[in-house]
mmCIF file of C-alpha atoms in Angstrom:
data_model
loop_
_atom_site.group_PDB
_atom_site.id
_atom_site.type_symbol
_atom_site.label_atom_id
_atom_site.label_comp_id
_atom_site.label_asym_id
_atom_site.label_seq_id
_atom_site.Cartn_x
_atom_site.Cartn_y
_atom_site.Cartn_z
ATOM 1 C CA UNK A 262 -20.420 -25.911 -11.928
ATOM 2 C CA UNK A 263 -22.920 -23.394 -10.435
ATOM 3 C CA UNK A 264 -22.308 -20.632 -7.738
ATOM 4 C CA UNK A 265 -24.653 -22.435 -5.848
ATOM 5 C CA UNK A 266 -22.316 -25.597 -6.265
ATOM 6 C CA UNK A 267 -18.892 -23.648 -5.747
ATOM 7 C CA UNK A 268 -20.374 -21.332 -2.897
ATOM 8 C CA UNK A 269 -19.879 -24.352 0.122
ATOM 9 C CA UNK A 270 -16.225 -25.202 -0.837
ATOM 10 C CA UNK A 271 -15.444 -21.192 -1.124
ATOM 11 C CA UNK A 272 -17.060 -20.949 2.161
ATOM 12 C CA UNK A 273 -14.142 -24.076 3.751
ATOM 13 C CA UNK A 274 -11.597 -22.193 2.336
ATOM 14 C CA UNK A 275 -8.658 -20.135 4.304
ATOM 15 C CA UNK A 276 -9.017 -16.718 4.299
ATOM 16 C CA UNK A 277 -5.605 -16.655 2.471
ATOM 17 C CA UNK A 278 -6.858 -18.842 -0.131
ATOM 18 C CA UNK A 279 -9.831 -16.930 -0.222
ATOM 19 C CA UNK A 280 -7.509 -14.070 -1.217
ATOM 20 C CA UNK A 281 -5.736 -15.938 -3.798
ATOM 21 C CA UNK A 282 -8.955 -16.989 -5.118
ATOM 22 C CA UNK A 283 -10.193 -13.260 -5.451
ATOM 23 C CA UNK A 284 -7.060 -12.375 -6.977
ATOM 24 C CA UNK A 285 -7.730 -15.318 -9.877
ATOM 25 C CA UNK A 286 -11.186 -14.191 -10.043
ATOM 26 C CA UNK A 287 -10.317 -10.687 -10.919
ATOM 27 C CA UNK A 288 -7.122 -12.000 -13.471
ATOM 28 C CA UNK A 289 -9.670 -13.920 -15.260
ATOM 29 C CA UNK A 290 -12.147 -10.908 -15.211
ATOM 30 C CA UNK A 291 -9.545 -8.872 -16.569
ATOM 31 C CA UNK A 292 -9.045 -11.030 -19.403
ATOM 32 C CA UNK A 293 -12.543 -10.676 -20.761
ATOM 33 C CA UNK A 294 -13.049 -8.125 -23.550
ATOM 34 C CA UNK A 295 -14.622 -4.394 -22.227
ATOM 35 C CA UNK A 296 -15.264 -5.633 -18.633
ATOM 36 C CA UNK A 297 -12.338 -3.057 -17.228
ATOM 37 C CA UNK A 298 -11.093 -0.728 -19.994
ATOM 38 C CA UNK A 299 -8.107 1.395 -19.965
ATOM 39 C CA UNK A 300 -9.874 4.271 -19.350
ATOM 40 C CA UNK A 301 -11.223 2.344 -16.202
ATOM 41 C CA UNK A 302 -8.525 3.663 -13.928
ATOM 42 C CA UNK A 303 -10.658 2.662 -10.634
ATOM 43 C CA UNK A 304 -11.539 -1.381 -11.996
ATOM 44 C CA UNK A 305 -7.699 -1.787 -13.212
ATOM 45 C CA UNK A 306 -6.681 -0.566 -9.833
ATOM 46 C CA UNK A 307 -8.488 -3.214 -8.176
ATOM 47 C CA UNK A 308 -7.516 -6.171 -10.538
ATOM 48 C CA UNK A 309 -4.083 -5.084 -10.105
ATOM 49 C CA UNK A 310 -3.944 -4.804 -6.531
ATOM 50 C CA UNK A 311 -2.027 -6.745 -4.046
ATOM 51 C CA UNK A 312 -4.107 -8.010 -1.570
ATOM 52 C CA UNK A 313 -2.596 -10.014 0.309
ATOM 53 C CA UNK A 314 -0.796 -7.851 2.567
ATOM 54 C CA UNK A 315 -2.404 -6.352 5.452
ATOM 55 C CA UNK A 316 -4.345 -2.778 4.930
ATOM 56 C CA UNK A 317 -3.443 0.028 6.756
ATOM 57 C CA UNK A 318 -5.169 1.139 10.058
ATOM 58 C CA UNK A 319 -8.386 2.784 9.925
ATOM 59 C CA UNK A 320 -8.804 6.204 11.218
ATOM 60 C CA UNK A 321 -12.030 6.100 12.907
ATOM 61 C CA UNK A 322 -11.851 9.735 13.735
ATOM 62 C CA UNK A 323 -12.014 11.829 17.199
ATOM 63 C CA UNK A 324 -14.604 9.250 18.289
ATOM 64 C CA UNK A 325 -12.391 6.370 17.978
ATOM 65 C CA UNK A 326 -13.958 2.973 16.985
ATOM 66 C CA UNK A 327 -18.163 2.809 17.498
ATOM 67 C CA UNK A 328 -19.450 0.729 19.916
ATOM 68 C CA UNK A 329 -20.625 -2.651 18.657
ATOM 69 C CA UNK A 330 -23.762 -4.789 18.643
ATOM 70 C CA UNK A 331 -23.763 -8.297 18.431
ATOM 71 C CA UNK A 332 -24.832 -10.013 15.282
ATOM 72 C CA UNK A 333 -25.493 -13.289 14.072
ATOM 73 C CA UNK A 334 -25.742 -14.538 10.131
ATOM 74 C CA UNK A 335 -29.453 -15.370 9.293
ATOM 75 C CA UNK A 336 -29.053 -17.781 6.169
ATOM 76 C CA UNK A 337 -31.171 -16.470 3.634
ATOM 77 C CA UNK A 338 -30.953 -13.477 5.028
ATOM 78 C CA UNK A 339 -27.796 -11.955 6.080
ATOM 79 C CA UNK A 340 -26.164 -10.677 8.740
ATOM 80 C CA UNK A 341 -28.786 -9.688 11.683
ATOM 81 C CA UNK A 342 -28.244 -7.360 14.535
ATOM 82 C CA UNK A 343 -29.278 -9.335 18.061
ATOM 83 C CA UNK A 344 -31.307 -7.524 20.324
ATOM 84 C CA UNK A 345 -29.450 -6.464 23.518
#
């Protein structure tokens, strides 16, 4: 199966089992010779992290969150800011 394939049924998914599907991604990754050594402190991090619990708040500083724009996904593209 290509990414191109998988990509739509990814896309239908929860965003809890998009989690657990990250986490089997990076167990997998791990498993493949010299993609994270064990001198990799940040990669190992990452593949060992728990992710599915809630992060902490952000501190967005004195200025508090920023104002937002609207956007809208373009596909092929991205994400687009709307003028406004």
């Amino acid at each position: 199966m290509t990414f191109t394939e998988l990509l739509p049924n990814l896309q239908k998914l929860t965003p809890s089992d998009k989690l657990r599907a990250i986490q089997f991604l990076a167990t997998e990754l791990s498993k493949i010779e010299n993609f994270a050594t064990d001198d990799d402190t940040e990669s190992q991090s990452w593949l060992e992290a728990d992710l599915t619990n809630d992060l902490p708040e952000y501190n967005w500083g004195e200025g508090g969150i920023p104002s937002l724009k609207p956007v809208e996904y373009v596909s092929g593209l991205g994400l687009v800011v709307k003028a406004g």
